[in-house]
mmCIF file of C-alpha atoms and ligand atoms in Angstrom:
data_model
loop_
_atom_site.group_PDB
_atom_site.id
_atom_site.type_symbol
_atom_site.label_atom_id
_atom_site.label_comp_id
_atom_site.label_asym_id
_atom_site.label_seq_id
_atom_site.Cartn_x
_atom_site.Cartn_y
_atom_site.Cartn_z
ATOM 1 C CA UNK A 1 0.000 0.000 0.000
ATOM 2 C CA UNK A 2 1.096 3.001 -1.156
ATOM 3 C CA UNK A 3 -0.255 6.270 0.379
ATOM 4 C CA UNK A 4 0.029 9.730 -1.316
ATOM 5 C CA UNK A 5 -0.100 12.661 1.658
ATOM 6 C CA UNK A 6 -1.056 15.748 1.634
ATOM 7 C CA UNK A 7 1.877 18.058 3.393
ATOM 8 C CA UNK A 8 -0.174 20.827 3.409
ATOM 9 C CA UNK A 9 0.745 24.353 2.034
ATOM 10 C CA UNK A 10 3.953 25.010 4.032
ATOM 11 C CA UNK A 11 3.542 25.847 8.196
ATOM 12 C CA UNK A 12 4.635 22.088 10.026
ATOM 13 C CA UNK A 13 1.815 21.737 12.065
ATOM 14 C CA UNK A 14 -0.793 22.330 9.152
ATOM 15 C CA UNK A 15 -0.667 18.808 7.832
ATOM 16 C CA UNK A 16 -3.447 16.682 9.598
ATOM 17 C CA UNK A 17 -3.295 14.175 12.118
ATOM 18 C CA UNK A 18 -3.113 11.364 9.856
ATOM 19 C CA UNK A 19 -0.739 12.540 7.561
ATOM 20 C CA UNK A 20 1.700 12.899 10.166
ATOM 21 C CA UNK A 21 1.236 8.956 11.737
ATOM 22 C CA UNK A 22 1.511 7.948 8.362
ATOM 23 C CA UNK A 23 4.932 9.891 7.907
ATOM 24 C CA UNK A 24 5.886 8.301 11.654
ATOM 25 C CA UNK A 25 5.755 5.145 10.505
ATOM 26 C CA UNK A 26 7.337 5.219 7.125
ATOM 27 C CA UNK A 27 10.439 3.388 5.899
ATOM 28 C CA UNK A 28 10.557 5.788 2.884
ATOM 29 C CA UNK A 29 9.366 9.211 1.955
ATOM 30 C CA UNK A 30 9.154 10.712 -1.491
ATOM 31 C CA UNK A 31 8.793 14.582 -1.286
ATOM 32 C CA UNK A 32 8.328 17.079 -3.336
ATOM 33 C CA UNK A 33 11.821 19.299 -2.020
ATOM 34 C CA UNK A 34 10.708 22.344 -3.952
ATOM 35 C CA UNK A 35 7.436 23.169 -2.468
ATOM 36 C CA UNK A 36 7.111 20.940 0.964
ATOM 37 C CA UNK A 37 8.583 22.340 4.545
ATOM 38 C CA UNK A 38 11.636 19.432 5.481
ATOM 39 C CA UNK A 39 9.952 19.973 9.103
ATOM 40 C CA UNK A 40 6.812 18.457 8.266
ATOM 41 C CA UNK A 41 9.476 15.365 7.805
ATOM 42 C CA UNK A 42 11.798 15.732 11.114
ATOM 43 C CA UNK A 43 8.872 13.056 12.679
ATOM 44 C CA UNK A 44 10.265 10.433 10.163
ATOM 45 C CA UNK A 45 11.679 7.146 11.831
ATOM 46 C CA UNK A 46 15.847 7.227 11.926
ATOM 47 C CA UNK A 47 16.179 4.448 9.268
ATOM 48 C CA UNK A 48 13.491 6.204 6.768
ATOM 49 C CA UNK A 49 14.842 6.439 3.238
ATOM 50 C CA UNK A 50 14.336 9.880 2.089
ATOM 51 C CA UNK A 51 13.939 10.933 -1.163
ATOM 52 C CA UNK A 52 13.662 14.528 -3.186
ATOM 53 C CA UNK A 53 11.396 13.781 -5.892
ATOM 54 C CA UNK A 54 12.405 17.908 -7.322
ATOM 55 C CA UNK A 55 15.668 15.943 -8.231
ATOM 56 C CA UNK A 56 13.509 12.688 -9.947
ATOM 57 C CA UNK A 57 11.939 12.196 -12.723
ATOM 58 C CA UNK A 58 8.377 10.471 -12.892
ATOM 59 C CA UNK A 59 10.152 6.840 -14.158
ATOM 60 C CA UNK A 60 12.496 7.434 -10.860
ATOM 61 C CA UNK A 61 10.222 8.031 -8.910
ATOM 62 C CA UNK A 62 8.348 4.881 -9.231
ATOM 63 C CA UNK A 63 11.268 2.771 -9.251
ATOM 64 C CA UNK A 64 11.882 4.119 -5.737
ATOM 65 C CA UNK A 65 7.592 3.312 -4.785
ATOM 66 C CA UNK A 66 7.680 -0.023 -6.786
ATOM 67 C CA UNK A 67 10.974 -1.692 -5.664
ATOM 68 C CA UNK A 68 9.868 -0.060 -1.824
ATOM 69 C CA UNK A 69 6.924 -1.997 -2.197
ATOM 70 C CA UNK A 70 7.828 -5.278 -3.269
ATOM 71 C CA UNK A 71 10.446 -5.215 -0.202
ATOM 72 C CA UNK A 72 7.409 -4.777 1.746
ATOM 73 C CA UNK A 73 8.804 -1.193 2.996
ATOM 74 C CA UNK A 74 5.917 1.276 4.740
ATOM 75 C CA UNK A 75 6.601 4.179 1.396
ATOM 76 C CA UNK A 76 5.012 7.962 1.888
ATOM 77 C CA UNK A 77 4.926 9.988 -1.395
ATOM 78 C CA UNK A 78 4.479 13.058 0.516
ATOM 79 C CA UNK A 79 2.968 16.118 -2.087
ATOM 80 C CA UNK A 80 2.487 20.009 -1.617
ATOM 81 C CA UNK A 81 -0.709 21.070 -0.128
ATOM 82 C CA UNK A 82 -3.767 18.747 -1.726
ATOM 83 C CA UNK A 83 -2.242 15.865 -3.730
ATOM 84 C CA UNK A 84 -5.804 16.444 -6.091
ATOM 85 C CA UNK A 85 -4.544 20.392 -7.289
ATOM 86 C CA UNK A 86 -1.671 19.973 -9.394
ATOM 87 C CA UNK A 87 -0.356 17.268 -7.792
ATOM 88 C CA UNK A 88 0.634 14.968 -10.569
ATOM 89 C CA UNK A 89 -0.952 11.960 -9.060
ATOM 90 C CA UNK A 90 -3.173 10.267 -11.701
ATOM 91 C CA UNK A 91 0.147 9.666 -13.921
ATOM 92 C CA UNK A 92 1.624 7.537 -10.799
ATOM 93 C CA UNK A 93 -1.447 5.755 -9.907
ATOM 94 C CA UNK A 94 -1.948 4.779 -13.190
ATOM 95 C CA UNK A 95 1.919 3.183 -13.477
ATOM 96 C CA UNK A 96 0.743 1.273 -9.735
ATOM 97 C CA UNK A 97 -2.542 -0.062 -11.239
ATOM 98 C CA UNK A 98 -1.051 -1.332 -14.001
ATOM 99 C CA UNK A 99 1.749 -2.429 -11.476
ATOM 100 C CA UNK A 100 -1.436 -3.673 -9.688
ATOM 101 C CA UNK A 101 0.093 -2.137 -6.124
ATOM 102 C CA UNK A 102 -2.577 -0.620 -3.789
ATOM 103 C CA UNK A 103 -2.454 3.155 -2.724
ATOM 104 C CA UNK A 104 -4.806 5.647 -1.011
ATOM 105 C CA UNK A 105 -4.764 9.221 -0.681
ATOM 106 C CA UNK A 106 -4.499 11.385 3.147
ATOM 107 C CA UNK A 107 -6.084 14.858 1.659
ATOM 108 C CA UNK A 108 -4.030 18.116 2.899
ATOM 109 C CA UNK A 109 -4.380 21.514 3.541
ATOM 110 C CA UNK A 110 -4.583 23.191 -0.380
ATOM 111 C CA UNK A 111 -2.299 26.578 -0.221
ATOM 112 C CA UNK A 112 -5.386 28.268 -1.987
ATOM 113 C CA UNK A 113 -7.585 27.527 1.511
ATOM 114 C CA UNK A 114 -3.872 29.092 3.436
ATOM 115 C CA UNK A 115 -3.862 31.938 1.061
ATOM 116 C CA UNK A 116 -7.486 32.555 2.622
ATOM 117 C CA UNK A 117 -6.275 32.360 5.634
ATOM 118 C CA UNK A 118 -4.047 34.771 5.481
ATOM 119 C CA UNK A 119 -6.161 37.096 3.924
ATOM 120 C CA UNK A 120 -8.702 36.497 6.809
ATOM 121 C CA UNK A 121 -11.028 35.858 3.384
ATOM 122 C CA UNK A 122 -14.316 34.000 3.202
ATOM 123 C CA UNK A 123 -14.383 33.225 -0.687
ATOM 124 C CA UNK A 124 -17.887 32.571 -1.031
ATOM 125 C CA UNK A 125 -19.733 35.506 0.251
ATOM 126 C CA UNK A 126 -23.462 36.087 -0.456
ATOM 127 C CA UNK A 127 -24.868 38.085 -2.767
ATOM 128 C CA UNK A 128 -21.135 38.761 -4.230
ATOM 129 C CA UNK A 129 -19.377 35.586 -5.080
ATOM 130 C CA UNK A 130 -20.822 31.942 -4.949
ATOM 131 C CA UNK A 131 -17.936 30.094 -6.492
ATOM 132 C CA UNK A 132 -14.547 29.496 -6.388
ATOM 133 C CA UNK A 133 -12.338 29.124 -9.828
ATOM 134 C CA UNK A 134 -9.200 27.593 -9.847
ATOM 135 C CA UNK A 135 -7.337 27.732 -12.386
ATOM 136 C CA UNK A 136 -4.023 28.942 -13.604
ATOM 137 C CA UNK A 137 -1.988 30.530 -16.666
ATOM 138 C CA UNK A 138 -0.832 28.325 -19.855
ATOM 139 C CA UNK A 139 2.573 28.007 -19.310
ATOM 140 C CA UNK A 140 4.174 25.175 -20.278
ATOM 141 C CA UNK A 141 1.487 22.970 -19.510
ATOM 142 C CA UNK A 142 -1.605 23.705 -21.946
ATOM 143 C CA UNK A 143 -5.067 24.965 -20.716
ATOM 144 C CA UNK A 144 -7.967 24.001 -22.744
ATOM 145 C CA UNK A 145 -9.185 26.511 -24.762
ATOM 146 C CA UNK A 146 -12.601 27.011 -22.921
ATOM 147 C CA UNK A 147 -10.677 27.568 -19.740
ATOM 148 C CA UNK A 148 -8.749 30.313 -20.952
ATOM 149 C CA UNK A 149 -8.770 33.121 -17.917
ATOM 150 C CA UNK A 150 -10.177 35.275 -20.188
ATOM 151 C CA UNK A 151 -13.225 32.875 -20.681
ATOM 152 C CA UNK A 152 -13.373 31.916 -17.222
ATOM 153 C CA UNK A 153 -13.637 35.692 -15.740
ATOM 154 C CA UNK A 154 -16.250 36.488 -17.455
ATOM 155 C CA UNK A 155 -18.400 34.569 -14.580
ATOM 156 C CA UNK A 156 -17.109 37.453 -12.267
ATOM 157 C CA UNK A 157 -16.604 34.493 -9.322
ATOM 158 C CA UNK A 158 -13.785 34.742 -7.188
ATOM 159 C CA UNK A 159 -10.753 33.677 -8.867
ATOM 160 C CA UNK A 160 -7.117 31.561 -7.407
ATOM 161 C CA UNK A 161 -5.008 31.516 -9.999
ATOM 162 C CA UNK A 162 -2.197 28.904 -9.151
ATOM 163 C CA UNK A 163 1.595 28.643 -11.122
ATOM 164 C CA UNK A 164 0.602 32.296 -12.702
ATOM 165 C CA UNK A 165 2.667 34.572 -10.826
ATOM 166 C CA UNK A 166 5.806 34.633 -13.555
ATOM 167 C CA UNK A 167 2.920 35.630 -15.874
ATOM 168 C CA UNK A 168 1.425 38.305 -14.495
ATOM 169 C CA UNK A 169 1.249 40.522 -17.673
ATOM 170 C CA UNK A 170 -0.545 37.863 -19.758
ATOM 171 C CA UNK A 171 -3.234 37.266 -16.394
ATOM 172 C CA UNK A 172 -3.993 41.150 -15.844
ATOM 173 C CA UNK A 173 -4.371 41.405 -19.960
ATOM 174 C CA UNK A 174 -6.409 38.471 -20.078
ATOM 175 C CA UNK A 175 -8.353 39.567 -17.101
ATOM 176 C CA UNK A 176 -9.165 42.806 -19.174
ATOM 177 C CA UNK A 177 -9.835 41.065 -22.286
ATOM 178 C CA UNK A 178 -12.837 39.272 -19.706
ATOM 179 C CA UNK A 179 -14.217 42.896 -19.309
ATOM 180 C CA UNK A 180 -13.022 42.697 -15.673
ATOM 181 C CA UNK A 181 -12.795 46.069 -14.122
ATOM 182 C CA UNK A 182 -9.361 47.620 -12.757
ATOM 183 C CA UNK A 183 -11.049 48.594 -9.660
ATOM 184 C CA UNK A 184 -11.800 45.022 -8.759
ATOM 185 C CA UNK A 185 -9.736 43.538 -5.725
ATOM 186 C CA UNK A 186 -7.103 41.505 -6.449
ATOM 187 C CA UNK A 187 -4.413 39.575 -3.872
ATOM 188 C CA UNK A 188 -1.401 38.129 -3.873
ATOM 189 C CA UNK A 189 -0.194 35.602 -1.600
ATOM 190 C CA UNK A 190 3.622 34.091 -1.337
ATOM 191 C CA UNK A 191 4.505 31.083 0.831
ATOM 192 C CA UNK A 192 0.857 31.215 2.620
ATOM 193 C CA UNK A 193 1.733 30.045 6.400
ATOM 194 C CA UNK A 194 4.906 29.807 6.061
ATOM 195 C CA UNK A 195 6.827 31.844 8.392
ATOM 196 C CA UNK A 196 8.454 34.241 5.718
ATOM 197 C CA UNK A 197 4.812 34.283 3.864
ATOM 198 C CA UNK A 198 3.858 38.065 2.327
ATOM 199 C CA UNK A 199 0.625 39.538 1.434
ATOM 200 C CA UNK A 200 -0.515 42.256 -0.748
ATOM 201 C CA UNK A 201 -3.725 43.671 -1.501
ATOM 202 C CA UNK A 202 -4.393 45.652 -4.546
ATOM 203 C CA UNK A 203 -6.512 45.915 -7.275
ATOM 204 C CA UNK A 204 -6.178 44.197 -10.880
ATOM 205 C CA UNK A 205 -4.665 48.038 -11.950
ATOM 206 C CA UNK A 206 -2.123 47.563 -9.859
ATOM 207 C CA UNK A 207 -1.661 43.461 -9.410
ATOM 208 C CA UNK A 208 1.587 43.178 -12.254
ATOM 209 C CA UNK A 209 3.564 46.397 -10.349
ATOM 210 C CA UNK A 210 2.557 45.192 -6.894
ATOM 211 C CA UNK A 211 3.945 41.605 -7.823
ATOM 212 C CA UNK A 212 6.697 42.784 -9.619
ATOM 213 C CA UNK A 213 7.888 45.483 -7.099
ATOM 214 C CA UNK A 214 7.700 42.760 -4.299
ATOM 215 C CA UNK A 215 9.985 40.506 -6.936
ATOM 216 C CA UNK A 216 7.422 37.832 -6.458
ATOM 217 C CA UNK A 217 8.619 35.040 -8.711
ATOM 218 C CA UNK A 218 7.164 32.073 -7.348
ATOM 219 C CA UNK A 219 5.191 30.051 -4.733
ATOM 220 C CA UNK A 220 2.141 32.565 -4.490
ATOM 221 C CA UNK A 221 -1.467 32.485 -5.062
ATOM 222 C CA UNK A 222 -3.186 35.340 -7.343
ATOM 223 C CA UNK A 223 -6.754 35.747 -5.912
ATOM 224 C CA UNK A 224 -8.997 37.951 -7.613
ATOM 225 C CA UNK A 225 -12.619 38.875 -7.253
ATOM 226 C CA UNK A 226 -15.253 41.041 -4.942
ATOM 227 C CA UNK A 227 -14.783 39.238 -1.874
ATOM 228 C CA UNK A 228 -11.421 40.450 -1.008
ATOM 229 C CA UNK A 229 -13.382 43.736 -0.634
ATOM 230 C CA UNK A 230 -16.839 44.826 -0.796
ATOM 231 C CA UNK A 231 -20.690 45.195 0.400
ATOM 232 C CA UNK A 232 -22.660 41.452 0.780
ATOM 233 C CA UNK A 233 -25.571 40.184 2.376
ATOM 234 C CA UNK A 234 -25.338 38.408 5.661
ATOM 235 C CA UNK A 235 -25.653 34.952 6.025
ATOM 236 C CA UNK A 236 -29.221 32.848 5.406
ATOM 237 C CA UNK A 237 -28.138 29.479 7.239
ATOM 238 C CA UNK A 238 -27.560 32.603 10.548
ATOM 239 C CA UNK A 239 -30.400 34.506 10.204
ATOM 240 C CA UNK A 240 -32.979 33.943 13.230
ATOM 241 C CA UNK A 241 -35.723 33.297 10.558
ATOM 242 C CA UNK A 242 -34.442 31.016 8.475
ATOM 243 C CA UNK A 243 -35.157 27.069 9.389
ATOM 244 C CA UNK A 244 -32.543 24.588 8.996
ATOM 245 C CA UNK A 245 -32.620 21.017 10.057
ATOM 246 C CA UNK A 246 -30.947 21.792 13.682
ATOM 247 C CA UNK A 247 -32.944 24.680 14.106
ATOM 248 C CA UNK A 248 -36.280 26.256 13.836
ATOM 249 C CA UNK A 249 -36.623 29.509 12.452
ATOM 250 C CA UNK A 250 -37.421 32.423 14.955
ATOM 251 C CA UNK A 251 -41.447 33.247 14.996
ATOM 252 C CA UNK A 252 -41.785 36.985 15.863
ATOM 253 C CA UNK A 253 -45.013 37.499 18.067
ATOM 254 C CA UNK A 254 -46.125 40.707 16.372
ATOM 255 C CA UNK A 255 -46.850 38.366 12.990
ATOM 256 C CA UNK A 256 -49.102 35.356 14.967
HETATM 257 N N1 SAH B 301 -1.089 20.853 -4.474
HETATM 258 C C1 SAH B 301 -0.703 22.203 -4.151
HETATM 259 C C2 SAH B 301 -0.438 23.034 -5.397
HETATM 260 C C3 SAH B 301 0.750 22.539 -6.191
HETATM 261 S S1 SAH B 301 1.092 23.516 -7.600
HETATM 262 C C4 SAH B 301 -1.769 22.839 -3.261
HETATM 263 O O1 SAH B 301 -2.819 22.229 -3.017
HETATM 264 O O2 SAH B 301 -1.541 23.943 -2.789
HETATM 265 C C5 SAH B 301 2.311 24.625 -6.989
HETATM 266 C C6 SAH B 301 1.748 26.036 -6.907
HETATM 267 O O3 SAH B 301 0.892 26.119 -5.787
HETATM 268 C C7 SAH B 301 2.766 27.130 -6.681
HETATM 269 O O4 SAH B 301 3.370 27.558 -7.881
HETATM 270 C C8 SAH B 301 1.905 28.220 -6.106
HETATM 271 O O5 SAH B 301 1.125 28.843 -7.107
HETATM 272 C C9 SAH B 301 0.965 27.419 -5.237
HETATM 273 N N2 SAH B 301 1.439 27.287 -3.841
HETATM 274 C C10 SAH B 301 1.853 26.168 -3.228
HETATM 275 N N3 SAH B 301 2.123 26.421 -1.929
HETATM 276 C C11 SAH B 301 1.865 27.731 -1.741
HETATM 277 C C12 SAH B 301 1.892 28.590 -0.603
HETATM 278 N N4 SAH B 301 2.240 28.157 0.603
HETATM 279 N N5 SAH B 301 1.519 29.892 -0.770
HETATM 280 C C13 SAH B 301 1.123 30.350 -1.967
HETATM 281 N N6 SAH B 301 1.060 29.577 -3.080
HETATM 282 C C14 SAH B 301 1.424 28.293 -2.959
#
């Protein structure tokens, strides 16, 4: 059994409880060195076999997993935040099903729920934003057409842009292209919980000079959308007469 971890998005003590028994007890750990904190690690076993899969490529990798597991060695491949957002999983489950060895996943802490965090943001507020997009710039990896940034903020939801941050121009142009306004909020977050993590809060006018002056190259979250800043209606699931299933809405006397 194989099991893929979730590190979470940087801080050591923001990977879960299960994550870190599972790390305990392994005889090897694969981790991804260029985005994972080495202390969420330092509770590894003396013997563990550790591994910096930033060094590896994907065949290397699962020689390491495959040869771990058929010497019946307890193997971690430990990923950045949520092993489901950009984690490169699917290609290395698909090489253990066909290698027909078991694996399960321990979810993590995504950096884009950190960046929020930070931010002291709620990214689904009522009336102004119901849904989160995640998404990120074409780079070297290709983005279908139809999810093109400047097709997807058209919808006006809040917006995390991953990998984007070395792309700025192309983001605030395609951003425009959308018809988004320059007045709307925009955020950047680098290293989210970790302790040298920086936040800036702008607008999309000012989002390629803010990142740019700060010499943010990498490891940050672009956020973009209403929430970060404006009006929006409380709360139904709160408000006193409104019924859910644990409680009963609030009768006012003057009305019965
Ligand atoms: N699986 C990860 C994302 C991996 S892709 C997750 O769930 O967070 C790598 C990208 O994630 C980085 O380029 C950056 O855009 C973002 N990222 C990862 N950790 C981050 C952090 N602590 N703060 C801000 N962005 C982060």
């Amino acid at each position: 059994m194989i099991d893929f971890v979730g590190a979470g998005p940087g801080a050591a003590d923001l990977i879960t409880l299960r994550g870190h028994k599972l790390l305990s007890e392994a005889d090897v750990i694969i981790y991804t060195g260029s985005l994972v904190n080495e202390e969420v690690i330092n509770c590894r076993k003396k013997d563990c076999k550790v591994y910096n899969s930033a060094y590896m490529t994907l065949e290397e990798v699962m020689e390491v997993m495959i040869s771990s597991e058929r010497k019946g060695l307890k193997t971690v491949r430990l990923h950045t935040g949520d092993p489901s957002i950009y984690g490169a999983i699917r290609e290395q489950m698909d090489i253990l099903d066909k290698e027909k060895i078991q694996y399960r996943v321990c979810p993590g802490v995504s950096s884009f729920c950190a960046a929020a965090a930070a931010l002291n943001l709620e990214y689904t507020l009522p009336s102004v934003s119901q849904s989160v997009i995640i998404t990120r710039a074409e780079g070297r990896t290709p983005v279908p057409e139809k999810e093109n940034i400047s097709e997807l903020a058209k919808h006006g939801a809040t917006m995390v842009l991953f990998l984007s941050v070395g792309l700025i121009e192309s983001v605030v142009n395609k951003l425009y292209k959308a018809g988004v306004s320059k007045y709307t909020p925009a955020a950047i977050v680098y290293k989210a919980s970790w302790p040298d993590e920086k936040k800036f809060v702008c607008t999309v006018e000012t989002l390629k000079d803010t990142v740019l002056k700060n010499n943010i190259k990498n490891t940050a979250l672009i956020i973009i959308g209403n929430v970060i800043n404006s009006d929006y209606d409380r709360s139904c699931l709160y408000d006193p007469t409104f019924s859910t299933l644990f409680r009963k809405e609030e009768i006012k006397s003057d009305e019965h």
